[in-house]
mmCIF file of C-alpha atoms in Angstrom:
data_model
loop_
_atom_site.group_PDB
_atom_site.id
_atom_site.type_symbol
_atom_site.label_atom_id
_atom_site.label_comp_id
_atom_site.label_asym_id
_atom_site.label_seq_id
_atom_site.Cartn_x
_atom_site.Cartn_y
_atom_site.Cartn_z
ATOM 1 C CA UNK A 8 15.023 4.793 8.633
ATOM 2 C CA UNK A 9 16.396 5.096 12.054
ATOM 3 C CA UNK A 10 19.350 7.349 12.288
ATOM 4 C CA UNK A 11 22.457 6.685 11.067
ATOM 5 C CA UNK A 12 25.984 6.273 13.375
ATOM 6 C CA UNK A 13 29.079 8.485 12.632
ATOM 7 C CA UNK A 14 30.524 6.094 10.745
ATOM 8 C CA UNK A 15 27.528 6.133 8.418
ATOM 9 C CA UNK A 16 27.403 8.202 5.073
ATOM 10 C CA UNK A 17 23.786 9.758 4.695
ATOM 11 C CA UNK A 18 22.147 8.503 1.441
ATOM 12 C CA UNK A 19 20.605 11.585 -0.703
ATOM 13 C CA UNK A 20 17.500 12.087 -1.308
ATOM 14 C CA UNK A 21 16.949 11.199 -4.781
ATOM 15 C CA UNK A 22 18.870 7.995 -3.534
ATOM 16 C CA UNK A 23 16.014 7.127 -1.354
ATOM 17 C CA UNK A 24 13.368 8.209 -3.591
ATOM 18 C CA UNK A 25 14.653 5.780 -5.904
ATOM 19 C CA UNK A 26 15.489 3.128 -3.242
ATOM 20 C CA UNK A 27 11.976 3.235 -2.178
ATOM 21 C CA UNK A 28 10.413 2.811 -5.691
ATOM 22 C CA UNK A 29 12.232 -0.064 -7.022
ATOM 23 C CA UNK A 30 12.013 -1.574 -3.511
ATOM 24 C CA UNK A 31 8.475 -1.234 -3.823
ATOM 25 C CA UNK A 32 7.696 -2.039 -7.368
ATOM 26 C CA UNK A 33 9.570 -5.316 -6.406
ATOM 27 C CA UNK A 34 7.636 -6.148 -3.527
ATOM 28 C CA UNK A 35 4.111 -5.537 -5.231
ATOM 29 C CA UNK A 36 5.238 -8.258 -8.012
ATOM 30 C CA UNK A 37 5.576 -10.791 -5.658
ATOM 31 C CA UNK A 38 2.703 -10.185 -3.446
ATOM 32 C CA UNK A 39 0.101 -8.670 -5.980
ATOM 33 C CA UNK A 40 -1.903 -11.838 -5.612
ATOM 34 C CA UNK A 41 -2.625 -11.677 -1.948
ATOM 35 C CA UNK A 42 -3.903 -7.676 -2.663
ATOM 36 C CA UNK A 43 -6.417 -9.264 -5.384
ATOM 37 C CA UNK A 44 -7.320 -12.152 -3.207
ATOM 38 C CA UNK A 45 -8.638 -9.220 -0.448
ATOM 39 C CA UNK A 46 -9.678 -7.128 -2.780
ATOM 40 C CA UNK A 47 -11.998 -9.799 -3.399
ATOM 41 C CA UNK A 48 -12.699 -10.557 -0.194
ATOM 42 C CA UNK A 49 -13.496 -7.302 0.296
ATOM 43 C CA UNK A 50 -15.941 -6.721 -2.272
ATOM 44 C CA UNK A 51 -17.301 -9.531 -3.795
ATOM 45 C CA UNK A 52 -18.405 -11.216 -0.676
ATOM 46 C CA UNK A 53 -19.743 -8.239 0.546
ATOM 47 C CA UNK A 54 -21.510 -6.856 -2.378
ATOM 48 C CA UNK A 55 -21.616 -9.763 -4.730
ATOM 49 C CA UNK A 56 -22.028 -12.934 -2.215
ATOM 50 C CA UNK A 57 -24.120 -15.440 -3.995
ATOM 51 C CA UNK A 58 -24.443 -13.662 -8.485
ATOM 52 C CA UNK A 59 -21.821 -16.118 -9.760
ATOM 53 C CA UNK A 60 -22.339 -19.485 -7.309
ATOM 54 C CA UNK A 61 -18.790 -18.844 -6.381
ATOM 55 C CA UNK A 62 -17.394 -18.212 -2.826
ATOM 56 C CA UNK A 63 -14.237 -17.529 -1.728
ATOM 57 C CA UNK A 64 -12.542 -19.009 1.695
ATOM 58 C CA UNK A 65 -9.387 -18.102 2.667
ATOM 59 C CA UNK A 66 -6.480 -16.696 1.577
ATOM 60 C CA UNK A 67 -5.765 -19.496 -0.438
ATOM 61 C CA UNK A 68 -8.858 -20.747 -1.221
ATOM 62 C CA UNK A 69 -9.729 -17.185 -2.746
ATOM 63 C CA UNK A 70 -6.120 -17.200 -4.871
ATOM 64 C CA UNK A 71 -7.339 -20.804 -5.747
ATOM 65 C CA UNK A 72 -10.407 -20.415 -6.498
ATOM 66 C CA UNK A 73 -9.709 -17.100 -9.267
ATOM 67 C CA UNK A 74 -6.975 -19.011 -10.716
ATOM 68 C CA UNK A 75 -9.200 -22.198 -11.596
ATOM 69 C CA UNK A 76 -12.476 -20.202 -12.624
ATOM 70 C CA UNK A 77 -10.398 -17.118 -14.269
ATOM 71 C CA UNK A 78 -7.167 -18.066 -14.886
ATOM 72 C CA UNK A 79 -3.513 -17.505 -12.995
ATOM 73 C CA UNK A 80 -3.274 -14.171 -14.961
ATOM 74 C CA UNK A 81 -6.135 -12.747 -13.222
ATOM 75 C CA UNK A 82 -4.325 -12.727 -10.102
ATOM 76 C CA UNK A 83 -2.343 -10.315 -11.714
ATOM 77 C CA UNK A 84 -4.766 -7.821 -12.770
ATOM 78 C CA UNK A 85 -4.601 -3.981 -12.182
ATOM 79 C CA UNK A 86 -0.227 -4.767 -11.826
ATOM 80 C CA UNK A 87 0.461 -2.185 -14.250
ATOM 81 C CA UNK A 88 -1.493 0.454 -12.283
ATOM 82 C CA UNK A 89 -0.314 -0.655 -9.126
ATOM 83 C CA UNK A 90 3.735 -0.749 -10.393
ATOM 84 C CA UNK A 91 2.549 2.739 -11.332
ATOM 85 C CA UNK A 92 1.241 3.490 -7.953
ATOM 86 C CA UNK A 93 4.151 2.373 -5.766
ATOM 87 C CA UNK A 94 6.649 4.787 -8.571
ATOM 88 C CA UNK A 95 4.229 7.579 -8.005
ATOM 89 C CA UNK A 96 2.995 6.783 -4.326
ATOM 90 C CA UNK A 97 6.238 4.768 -2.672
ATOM 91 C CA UNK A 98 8.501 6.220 -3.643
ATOM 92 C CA UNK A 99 7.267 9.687 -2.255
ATOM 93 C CA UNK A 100 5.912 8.574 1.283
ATOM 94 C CA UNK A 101 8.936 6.406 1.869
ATOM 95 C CA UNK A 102 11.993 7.974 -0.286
ATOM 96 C CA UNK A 103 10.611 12.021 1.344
ATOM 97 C CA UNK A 104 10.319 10.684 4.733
ATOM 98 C CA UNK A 105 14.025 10.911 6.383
ATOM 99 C CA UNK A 106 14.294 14.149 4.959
ATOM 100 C CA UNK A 107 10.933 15.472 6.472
ATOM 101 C CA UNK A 108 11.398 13.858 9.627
ATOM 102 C CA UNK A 109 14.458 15.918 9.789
ATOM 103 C CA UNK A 110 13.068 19.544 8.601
ATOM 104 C CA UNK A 111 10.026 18.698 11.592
ATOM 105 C CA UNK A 112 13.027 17.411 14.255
ATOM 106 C CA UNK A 113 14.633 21.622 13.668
ATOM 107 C CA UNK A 114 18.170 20.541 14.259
ATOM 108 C CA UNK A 115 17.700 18.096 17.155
ATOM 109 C CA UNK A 116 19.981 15.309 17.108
ATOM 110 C CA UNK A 117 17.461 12.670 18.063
ATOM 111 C CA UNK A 118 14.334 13.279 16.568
ATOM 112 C CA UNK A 119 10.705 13.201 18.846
ATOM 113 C CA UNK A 120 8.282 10.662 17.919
ATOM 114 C CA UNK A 121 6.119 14.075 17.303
ATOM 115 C CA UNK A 122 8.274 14.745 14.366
ATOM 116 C CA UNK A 123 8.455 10.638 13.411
ATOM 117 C CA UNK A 124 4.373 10.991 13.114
ATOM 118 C CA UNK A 125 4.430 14.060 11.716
ATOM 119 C CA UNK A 126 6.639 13.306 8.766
ATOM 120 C CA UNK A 127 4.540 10.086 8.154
ATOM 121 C CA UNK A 128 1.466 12.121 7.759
ATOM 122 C CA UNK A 129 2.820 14.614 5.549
ATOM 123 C CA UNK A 130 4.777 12.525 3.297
ATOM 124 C CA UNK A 131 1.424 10.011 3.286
ATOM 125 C CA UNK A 132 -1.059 13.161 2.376
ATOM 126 C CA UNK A 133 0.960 14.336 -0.411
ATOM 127 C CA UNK A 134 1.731 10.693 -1.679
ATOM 128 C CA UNK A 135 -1.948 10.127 -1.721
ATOM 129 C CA UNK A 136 -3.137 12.939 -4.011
ATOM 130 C CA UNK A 137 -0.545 12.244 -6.388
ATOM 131 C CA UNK A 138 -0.940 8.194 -6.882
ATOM 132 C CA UNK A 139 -4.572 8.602 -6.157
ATOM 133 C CA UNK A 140 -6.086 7.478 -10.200
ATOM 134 C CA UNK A 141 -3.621 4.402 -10.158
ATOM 135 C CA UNK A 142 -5.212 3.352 -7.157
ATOM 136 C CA UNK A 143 -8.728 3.734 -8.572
ATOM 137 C CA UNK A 144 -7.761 1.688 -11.519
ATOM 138 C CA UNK A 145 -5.685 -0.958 -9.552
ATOM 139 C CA UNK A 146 -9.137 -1.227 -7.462
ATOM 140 C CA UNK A 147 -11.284 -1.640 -10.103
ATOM 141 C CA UNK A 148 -8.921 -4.344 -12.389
ATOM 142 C CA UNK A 149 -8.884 -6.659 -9.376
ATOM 143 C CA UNK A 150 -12.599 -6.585 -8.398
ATOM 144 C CA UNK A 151 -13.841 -6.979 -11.864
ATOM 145 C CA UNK A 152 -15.088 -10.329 -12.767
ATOM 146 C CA UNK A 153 -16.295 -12.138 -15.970
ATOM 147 C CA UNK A 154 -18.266 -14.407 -14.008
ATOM 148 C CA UNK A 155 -20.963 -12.334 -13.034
ATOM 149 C CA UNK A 156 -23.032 -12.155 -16.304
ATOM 150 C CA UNK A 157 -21.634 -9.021 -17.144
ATOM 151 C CA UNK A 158 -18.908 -7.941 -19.765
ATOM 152 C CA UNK A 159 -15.787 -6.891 -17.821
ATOM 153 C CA UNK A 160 -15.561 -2.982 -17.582
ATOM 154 C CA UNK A 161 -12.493 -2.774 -18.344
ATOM 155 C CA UNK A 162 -10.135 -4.501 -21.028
ATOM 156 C CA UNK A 163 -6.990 -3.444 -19.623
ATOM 157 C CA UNK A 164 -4.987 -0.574 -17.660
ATOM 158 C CA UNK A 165 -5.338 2.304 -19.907
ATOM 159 C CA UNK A 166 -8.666 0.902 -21.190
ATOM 160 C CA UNK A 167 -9.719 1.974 -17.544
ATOM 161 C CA UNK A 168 -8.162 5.661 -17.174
ATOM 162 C CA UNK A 169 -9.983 6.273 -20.459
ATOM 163 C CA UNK A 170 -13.589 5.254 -19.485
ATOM 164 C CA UNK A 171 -13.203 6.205 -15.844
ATOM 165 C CA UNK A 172 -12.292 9.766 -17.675
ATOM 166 C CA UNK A 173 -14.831 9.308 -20.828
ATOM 167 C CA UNK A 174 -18.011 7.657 -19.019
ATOM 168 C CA UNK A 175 -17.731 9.239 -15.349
ATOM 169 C CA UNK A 176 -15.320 12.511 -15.089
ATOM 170 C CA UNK A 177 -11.505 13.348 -14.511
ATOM 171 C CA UNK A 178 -12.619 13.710 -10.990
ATOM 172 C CA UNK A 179 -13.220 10.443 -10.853
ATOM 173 C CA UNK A 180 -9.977 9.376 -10.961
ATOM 174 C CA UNK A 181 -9.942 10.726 -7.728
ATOM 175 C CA UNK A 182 -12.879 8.856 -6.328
ATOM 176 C CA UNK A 183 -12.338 7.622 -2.636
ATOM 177 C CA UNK A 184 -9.906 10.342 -2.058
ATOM 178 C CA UNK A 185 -11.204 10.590 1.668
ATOM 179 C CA UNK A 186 -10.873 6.968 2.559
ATOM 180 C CA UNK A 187 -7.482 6.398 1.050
ATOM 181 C CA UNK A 188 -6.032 9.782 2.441
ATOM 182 C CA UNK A 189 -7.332 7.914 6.171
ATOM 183 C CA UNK A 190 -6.069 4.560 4.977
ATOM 184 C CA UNK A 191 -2.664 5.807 4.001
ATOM 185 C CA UNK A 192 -1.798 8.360 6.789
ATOM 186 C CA UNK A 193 -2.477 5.550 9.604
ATOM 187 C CA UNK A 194 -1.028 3.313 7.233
ATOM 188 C CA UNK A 195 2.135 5.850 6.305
ATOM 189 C CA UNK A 196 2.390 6.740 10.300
ATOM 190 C CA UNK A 197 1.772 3.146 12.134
ATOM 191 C CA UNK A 198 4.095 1.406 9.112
ATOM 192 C CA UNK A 199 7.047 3.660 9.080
ATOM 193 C CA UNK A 200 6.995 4.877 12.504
ATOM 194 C CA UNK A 201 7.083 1.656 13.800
ATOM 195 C CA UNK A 202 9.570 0.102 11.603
ATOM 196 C CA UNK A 203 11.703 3.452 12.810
ATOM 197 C CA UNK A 204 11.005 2.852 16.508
ATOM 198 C CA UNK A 205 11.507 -0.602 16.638
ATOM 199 C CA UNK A 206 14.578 -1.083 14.358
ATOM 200 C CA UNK A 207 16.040 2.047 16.394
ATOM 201 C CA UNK A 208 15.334 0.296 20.066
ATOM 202 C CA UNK A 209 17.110 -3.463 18.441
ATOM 203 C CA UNK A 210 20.171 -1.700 17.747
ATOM 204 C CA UNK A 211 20.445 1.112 20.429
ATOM 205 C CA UNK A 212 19.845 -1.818 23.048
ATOM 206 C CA UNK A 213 22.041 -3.607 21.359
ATOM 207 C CA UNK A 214 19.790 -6.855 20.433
ATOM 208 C CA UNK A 215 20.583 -6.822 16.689
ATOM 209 C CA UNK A 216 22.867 -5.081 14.509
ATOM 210 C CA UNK A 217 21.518 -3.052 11.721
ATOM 211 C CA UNK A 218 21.272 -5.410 9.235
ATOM 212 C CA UNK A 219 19.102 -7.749 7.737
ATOM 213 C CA UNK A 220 17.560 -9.621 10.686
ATOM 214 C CA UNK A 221 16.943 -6.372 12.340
ATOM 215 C CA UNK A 222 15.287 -4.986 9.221
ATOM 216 C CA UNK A 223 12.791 -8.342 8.842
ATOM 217 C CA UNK A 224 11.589 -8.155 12.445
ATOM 218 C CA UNK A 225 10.935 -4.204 12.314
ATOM 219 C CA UNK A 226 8.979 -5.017 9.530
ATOM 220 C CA UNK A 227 7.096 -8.221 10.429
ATOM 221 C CA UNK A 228 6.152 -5.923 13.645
ATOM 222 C CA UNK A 229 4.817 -3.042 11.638
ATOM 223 C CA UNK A 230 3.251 -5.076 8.798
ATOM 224 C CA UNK A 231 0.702 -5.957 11.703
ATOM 225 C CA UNK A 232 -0.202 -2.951 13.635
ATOM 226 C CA UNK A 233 -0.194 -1.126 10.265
ATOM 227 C CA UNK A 234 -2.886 -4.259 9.018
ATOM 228 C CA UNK A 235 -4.932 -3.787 12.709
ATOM 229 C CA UNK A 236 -5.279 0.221 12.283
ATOM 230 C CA UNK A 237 -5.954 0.526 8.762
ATOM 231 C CA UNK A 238 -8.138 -2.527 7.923
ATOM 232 C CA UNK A 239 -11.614 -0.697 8.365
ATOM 233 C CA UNK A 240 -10.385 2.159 6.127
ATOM 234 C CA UNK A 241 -9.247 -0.006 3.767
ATOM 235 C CA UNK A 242 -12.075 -2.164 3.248
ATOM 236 C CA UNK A 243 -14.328 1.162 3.041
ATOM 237 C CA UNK A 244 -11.897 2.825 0.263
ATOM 238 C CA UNK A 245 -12.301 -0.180 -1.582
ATOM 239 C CA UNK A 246 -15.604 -0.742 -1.605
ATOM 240 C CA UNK A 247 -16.518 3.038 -2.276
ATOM 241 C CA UNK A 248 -14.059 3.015 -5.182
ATOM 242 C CA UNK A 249 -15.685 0.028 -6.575
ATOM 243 C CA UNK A 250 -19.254 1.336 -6.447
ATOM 244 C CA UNK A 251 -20.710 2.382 -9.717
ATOM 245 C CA UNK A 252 -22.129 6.032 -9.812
ATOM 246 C CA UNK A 253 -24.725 6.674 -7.393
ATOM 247 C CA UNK A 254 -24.326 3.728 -5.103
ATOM 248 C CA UNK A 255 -22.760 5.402 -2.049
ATOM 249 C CA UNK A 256 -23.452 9.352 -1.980
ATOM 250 C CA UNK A 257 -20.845 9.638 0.292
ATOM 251 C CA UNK A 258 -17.659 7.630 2.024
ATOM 252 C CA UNK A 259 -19.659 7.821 5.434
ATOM 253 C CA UNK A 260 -23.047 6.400 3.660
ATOM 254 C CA UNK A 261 -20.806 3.580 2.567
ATOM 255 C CA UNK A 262 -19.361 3.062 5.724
ATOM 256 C CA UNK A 263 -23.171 3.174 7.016
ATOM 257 C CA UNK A 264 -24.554 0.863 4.824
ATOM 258 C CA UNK A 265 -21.789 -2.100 5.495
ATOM 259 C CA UNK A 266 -22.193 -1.682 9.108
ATOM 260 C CA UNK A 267 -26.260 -2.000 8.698
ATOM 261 C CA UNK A 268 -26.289 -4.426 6.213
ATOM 262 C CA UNK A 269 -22.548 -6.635 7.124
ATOM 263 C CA UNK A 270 -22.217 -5.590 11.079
ATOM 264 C CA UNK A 271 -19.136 -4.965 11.870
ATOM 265 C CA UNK A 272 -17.604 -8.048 10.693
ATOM 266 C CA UNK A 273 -17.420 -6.302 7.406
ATOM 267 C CA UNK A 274 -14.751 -4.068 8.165
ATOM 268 C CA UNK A 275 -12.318 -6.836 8.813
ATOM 269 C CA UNK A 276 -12.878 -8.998 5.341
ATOM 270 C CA UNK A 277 -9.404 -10.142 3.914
ATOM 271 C CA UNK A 278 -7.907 -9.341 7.317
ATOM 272 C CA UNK A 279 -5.527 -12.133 6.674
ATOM 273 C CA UNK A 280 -4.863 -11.536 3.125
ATOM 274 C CA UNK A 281 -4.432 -7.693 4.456
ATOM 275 C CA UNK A 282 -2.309 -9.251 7.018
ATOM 276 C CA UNK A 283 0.015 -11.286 4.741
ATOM 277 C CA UNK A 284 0.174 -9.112 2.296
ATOM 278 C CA UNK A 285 1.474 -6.195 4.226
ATOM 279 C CA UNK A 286 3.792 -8.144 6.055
ATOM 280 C CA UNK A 287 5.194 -9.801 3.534
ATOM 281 C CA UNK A 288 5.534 -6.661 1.293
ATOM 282 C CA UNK A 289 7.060 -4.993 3.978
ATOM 283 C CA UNK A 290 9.894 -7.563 4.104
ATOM 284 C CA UNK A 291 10.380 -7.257 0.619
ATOM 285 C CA UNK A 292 10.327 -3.727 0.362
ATOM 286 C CA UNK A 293 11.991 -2.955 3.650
ATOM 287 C CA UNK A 294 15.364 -5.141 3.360
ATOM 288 C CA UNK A 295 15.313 -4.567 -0.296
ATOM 289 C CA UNK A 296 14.801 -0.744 0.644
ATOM 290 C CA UNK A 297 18.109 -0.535 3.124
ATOM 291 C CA UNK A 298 20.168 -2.871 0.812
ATOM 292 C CA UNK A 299 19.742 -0.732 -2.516
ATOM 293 C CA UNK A 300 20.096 2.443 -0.342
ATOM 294 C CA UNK A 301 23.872 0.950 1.077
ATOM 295 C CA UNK A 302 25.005 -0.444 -2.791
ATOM 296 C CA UNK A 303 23.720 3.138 -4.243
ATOM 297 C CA UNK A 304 25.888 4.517 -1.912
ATOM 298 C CA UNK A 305 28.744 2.659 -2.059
ATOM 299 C CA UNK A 306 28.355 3.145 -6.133
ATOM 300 C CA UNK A 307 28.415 6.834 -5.706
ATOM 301 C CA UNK A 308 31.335 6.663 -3.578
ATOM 302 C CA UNK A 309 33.124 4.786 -6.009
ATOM 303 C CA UNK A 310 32.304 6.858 -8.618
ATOM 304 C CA UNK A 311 33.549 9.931 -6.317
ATOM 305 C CA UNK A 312 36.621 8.074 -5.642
ATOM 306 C CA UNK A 313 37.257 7.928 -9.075
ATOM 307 C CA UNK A 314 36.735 11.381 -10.482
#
């Protein structure tokens, strides 16, 4: 992210867009169950804490505790719509935001951290409009339980985009909108920004080189202020997507009613989980991100060299 030296060939675009996605994809695989395990924690305790005799505790205690009463797959579901999310969502917000940073920096050879933000929350906005339905579904698959008495809404990932569409509305796909758009541009700004800033100040001062070390402690460092800034948003997207019709008029009301009814506890459940999740997907993603964007490169070069 940070810029590169002289000796340094600047990836394209459509080389970062594409970085970014499988990076991202890659990194949701292996952490999907800690997002189920606080989307749990987020809703279920909150809205559900005593209708199926089941609590959860912990990170591990909640991944636990679906795996023995649902099964290891359920850990799992809503992956489809989230793979689908990070091609439609990550790759935009990440792969877009060099090249914005760059249009906002207007020729200036180090860019301001004015432009840095600014690029995060344009690249963020647009990211979120587009990805928004696979995030509704995703939501929805991983809060759904059998154990509550109740026939699971939905049998699967398309299952969903057809009664969401069917049984509520096409806008409904884009229910929560507001939430996630304030989730995502603090998450989009305080997550790339600060892997920018920070991997930028390791190898201007000289601390690490720009390689993979560098790139895991940039990203351990933003995985947690991004987790701090954008946990309250985050648990109120959640929850609001989750509601059935008529539950929460409004993403304030539902904001409201947790902080009446939870205190303000409630908008820190599955901090941890948050926590780990993020900062563990933004290893993956991250070092997997600058690798594939350096052997992409050095592909295309060969294949120049060639022709």
């Amino acid at each position: 992210m940070v810029s590169p030296t002289a000796s340094d060939v600047h990836p394209t675009m459509a080389i970062k867009i594409v970085s970014a996605g499988v990076s991202a994809c890659l990194a949701d695989v292996i952490t999907f169950p800690l997002d189920t395990a606080k989307v749990r924690l987020q809703v279920i305790q909150g809205e559900f804490p005593v209708s199926s005799g089941i609590t959860y505790k912990g990170v591990l205690g909640t991944i636990t505790t679906l795996a023995k009463t649902e099964g290891p797959m359920k850990l799992y579901s809503g992956l489809p719509a989230g793979l689908q999310r990070q091609i439609s969502f990550a790759s935009l917000r990440i792969g877009l935001y060099d090249s914005v940073q760059e249009y906002f920096t207007s020729g200036n050879e180090t860019p301001s951290l004015g432009s840095k933000i600014s690029a995060g929350l344009t690249t963020g906005g647009v990211a979120v409009f587009i990805g928004q339905p696979t995030e509704v579904v995703k939501v929805r698959l991983q809060a759904q339980s059998h154990l509550h008495g109740l026939k699971p809404r939905y049998t699967g990932t398309y299952n969903a985009y057809r009664i969401i569409v069917t049984t509520e509305s096409f806008r409904s796909l884009w229910k929560g909108t507001t939430p996630n758009l304030l989730r995502n541009v603090i998450i989009n700004c305080t997550e790339l920004v600060t892997y920018d800033l920070m991997k930028g100040a390791l190898v201007r001062n000289k601390i690490l080189a720009d390689d993979v070390p560098c790139h895991l402690l940039s990203a351990f460092v933003a995985g947690f202020c991004t987790t701090l800034l954008s946990s309250p948003a985050d648990v109120v997207k959640t929850r609001f997507i989750n509601s059935p019709p008529g539950q929460y008029t409004s993403v304030p009301r539902c904001a409201m009613a947790m902080l009446h009814q939870e205190g303000p506890s409630a908008f820190f459940k599955g901090f941890l989980p948050s926590f780990l999740r993020l900062a563990s997907w933004n290893l993956i993603m991250f070092v997997s991100f600058e690798q594939l964007k350096r052997e992409l490169m050095k592909s295309r070069q060969t294949v120049d060299c060639a022709t």
